[in-house]
Tab-separated table of C-alpha atoms in Angstrom:
chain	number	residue	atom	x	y	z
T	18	UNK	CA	14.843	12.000	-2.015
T	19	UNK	CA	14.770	15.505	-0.779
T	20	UNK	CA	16.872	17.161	2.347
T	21	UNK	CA	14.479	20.190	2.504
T	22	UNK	CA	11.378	20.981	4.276
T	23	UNK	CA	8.158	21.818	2.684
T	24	UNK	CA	5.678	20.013	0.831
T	25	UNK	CA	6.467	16.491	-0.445
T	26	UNK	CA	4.721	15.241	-3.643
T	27	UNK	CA	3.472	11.977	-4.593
T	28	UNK	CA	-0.043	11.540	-2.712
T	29	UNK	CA	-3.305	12.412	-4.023
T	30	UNK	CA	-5.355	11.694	-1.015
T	31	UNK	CA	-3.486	13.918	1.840
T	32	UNK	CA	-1.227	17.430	1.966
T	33	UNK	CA	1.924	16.116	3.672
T	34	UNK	CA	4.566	18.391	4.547
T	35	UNK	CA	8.340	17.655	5.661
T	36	UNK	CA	9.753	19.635	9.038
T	37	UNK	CA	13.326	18.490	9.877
T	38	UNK	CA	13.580	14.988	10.360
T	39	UNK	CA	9.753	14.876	11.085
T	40	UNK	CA	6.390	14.978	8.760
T	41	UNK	CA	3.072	17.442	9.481
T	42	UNK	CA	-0.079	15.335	8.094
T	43	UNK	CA	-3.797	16.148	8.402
T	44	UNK	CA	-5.480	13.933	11.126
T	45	UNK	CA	-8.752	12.289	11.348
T	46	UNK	CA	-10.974	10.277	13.885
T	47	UNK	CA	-8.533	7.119	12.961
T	48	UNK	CA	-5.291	8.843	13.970
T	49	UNK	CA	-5.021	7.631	17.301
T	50	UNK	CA	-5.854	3.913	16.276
T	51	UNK	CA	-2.983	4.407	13.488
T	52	UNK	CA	-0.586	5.670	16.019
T	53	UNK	CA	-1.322	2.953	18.853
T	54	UNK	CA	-0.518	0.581	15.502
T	55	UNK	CA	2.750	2.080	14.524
T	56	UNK	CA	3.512	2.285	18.262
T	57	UNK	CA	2.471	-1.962	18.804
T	58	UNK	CA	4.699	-2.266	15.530
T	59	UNK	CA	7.919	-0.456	16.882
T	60	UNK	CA	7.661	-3.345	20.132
T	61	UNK	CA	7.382	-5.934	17.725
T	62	UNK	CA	10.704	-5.210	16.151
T	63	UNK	CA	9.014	-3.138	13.027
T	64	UNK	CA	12.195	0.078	12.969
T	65	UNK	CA	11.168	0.919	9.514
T	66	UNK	CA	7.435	2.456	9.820
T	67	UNK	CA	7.318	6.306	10.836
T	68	UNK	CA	6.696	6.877	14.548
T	69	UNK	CA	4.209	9.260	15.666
T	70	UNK	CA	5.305	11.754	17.482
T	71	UNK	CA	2.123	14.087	18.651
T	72	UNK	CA	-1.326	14.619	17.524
T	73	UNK	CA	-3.773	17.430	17.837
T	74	UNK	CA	-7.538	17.884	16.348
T	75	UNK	CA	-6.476	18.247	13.189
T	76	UNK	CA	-3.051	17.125	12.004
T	77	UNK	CA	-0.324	14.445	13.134
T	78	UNK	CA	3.373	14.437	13.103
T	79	UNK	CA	5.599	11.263	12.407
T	80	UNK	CA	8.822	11.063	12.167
T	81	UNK	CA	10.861	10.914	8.872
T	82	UNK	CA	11.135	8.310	6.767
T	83	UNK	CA	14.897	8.609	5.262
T	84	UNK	CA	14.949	7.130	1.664
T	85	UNK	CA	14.048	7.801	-1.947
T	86	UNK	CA	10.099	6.952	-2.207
T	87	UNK	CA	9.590	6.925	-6.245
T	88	UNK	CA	6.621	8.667	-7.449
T	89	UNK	CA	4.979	7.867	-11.147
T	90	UNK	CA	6.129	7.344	-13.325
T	91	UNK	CA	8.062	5.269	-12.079
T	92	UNK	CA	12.311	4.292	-12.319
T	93	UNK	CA	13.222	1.852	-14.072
T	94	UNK	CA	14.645	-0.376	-11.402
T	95	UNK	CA	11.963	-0.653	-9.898
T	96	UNK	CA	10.828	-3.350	-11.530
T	97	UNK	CA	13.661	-5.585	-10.798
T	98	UNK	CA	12.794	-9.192	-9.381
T	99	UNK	CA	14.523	-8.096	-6.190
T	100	UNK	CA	11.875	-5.270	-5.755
T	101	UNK	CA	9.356	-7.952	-5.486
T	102	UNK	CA	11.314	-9.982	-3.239
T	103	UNK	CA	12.737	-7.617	-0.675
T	104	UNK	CA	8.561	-6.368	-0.667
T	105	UNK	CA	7.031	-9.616	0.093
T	106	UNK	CA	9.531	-9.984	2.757
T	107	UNK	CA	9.329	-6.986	4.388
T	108	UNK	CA	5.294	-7.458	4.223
T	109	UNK	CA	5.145	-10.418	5.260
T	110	UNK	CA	7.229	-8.619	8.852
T	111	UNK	CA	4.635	-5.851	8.873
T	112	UNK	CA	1.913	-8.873	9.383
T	113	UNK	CA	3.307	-10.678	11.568
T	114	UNK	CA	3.905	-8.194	13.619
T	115	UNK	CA	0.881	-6.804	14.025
T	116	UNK	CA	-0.791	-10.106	15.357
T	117	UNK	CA	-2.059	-9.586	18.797
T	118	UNK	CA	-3.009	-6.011	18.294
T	119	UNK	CA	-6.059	-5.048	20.358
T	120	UNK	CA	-9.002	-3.962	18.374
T	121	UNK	CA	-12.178	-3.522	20.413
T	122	UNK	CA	-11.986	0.112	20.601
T	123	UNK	CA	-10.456	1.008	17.234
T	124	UNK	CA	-11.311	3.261	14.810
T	125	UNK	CA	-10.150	2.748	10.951
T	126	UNK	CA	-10.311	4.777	7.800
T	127	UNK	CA	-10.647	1.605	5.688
T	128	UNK	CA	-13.124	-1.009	6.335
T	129	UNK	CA	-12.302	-4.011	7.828
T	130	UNK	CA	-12.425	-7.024	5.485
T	131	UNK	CA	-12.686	-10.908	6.695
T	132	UNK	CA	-10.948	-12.780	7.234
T	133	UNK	CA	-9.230	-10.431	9.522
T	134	UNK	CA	-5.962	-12.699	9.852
T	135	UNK	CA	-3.734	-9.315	10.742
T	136	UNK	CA	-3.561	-5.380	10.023
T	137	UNK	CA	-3.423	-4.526	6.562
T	138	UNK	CA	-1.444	-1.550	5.424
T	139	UNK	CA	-3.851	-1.177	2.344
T	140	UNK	CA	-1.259	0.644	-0.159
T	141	UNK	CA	1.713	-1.508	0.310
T	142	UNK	CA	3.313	-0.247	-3.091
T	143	UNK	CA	6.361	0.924	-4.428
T	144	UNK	CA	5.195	4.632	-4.294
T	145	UNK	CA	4.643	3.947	-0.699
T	146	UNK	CA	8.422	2.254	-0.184
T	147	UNK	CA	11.459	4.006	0.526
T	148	UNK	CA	14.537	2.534	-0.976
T	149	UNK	CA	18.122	2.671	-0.658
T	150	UNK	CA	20.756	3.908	-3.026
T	151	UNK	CA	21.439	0.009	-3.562
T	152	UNK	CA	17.678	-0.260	-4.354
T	153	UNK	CA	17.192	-1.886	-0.885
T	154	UNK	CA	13.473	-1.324	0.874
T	155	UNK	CA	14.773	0.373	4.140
T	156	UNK	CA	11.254	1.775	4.836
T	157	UNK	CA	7.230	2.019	4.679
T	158	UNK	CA	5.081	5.201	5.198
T	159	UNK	CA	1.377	6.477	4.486
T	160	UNK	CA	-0.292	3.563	7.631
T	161	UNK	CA	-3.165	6.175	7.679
T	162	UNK	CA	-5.400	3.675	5.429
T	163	UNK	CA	-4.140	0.537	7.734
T	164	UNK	CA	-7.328	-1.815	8.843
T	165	UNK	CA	-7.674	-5.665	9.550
T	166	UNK	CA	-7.424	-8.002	6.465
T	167	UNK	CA	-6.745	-10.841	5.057
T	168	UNK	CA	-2.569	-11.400	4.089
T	169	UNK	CA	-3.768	-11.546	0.699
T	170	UNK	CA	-5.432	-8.133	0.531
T	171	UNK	CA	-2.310	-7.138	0.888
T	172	UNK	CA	-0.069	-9.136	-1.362
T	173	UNK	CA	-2.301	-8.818	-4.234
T	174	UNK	CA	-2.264	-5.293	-4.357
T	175	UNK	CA	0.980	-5.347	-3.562
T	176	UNK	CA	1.367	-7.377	-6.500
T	177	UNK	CA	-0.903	-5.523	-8.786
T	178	UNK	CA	1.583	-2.303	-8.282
T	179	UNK	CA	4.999	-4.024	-8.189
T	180	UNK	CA	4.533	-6.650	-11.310
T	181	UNK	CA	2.421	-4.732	-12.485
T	182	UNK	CA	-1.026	-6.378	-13.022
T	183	UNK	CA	-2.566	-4.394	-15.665
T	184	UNK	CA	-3.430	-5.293	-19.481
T	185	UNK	CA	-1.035	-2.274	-20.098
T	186	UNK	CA	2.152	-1.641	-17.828
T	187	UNK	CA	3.824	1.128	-17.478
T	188	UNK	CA	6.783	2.480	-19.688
T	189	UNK	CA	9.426	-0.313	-19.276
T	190	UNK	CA	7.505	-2.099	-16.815
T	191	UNK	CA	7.247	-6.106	-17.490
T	192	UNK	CA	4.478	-7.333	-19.612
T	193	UNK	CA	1.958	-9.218	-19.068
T	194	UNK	CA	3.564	-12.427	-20.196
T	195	UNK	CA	6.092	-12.724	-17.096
T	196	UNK	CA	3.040	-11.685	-14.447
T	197	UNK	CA	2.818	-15.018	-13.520
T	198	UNK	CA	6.258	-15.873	-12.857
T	199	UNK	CA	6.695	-12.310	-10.932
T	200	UNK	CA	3.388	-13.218	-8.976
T	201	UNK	CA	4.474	-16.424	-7.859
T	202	UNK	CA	8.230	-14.675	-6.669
T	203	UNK	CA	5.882	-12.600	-4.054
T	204	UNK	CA	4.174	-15.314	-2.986
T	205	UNK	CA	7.217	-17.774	-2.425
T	206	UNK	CA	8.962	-14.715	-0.684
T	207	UNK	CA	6.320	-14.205	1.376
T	208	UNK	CA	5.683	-17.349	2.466
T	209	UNK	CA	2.176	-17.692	1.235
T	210	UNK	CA	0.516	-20.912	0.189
T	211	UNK	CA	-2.093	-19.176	-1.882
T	212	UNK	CA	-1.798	-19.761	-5.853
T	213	UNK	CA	-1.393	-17.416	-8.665
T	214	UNK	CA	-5.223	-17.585	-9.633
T	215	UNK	CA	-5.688	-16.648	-5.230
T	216	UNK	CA	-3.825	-13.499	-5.765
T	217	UNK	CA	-5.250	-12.815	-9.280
T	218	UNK	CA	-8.641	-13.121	-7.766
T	219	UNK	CA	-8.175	-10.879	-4.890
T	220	UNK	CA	-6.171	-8.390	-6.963
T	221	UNK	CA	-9.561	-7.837	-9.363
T	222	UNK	CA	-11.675	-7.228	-6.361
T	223	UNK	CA	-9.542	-5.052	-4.273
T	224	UNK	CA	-9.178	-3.069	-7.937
T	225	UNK	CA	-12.941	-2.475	-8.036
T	226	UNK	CA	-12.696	-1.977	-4.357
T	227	UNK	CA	-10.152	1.002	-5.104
T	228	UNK	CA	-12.630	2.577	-8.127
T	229	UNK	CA	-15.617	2.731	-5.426
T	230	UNK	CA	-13.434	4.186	-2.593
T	231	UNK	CA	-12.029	6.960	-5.498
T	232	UNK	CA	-15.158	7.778	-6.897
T	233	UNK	CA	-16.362	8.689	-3.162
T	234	UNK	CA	-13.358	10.271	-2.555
T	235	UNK	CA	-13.499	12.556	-5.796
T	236	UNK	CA	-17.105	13.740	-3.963
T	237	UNK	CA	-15.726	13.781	-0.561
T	238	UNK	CA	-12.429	15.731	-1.481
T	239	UNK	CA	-13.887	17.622	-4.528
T	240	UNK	CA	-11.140	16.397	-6.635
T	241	UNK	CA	-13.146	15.244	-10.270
T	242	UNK	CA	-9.621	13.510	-11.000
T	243	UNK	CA	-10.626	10.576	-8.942
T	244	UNK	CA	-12.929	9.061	-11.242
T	245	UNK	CA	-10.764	8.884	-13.904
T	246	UNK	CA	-8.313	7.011	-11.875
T	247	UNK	CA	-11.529	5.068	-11.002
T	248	UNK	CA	-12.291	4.270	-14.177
T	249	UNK	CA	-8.735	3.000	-14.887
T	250	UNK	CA	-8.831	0.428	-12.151
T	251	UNK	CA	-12.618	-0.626	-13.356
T	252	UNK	CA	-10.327	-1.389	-16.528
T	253	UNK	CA	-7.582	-3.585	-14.588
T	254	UNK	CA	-10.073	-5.559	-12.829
T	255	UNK	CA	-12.025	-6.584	-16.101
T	256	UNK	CA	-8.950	-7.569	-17.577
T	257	UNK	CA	-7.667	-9.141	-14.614
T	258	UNK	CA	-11.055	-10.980	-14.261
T	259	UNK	CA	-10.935	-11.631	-18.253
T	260	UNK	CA	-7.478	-13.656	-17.367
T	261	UNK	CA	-9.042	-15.391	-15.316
T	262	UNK	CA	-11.638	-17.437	-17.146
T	263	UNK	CA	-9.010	-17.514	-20.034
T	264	UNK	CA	-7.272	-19.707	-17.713
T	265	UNK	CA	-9.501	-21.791	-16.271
């Protein structure tokens, strides 16, 4: 965590920069859908997403998010079991919050995927998460990809970052022997009566989802980058897929 202004690092998809105890973001023809959200969200006892605080033609501002966000690679404690549970919780707030929220004249960056049981945040992830000294989840930032979804859209990419899901985790990340018990901890958290094979499932197609939106992104933004990354989640969701039919 940082007490200065200026740029702050982690994202790869938008310049975001900090003023005071406020952040300057670029804006697109979603913005004022993503603000109306965060706004419905704040009324429905949500005080841990960033409020918006003006808007013009081309960039927002939102207030400040206080916490330590961790950006890759990441700490080790973030892969303690009370990550996972303290996430799934505070998800499964963000979703039921949002029910109710008028939608017949909004605009999304993300495309809306059935069924649309609530608002998806779309990168619910730890380098998305701001956490406590205590390693406590005291907020959630980057809504600007929010859409309606299925809870499950959610919670398996939540999942897919936070256990990890991946035939090759991180640098002291768990393997991919204790996935399942780590899966099932997010979905008992949650509340969810999907099973580990739902998630697993879900998690390979919102992976290749991910590798289409980043190879149009790498044309869109002119960043070649992107299709390396896409290529890496092409990887994830064959293996994810490969587990799968191992298992059935």
């Amino acid at each position: 965590m940082t007490n200065t202004d200026g740029p702050l690092t982690g994202g790869n998809m938008n310049a975001v920069t900090r003023i005071g105890n406020a952040v300057r973001r670029t804006a697109g023809p979603w913005t004022p859908t993503v603000h109306r959200y965060l706004r419905y969200l704040e009324r429905n006892g949500i005080d841990w997403a960033p409020q918006p605080i003006r808007c013009d033609d081309d960039h927002e501002v939102l207030s400040f998010i206080h916490g330590d966000v961790p950006v890759y690679p990441l700490p080790s404690w973030i892969w303690d079991d009370a990550v996972l549970i303290d996430g799934a919780k505070k998800l499964r707030q963000l979703h039921d919050a949002s029910i109710g929220f008028a939608v017949d004249t909004a605009i999304w960056q993300s495309p809306t995927k059935i069924p649309s049981e609530v608002i998806c945040h779309n990168d619910f992830a730890p380098h998305n998460l701001a956490f406590a000294t205590d390693g406590s989840i005291v907020g959630a930032i980057d809504f600007d990809q929010a859409s309606p979804g299925p809870r499950l859209w959610d919670l398996a990419y939540f999942a897919t970052r936070a256990c990890p899901l991946t035939r090759h985790p991180p640098l002291g990340a768990p393997g991919p022997d204790d996935a399942r018990r780590r899966v099932e901890l997010i979905l008992e958290a949650y509340g969810s009566d999907a099973s580990w094979r739902d998630l697993v499932r879900v998690a390979a197609t919102r992976l290749w989802d991910l590798a289409e939106l980043s190879r149009d992104k790498a044309e869109e933004l002119f960043k070649p980058e992107l299709r390396s990354e896409a290529l890496a989640y092409d990887r994830d969701a064959e293996y994810l897929a490969s587990v799968l039919r191992a298992s059935a």
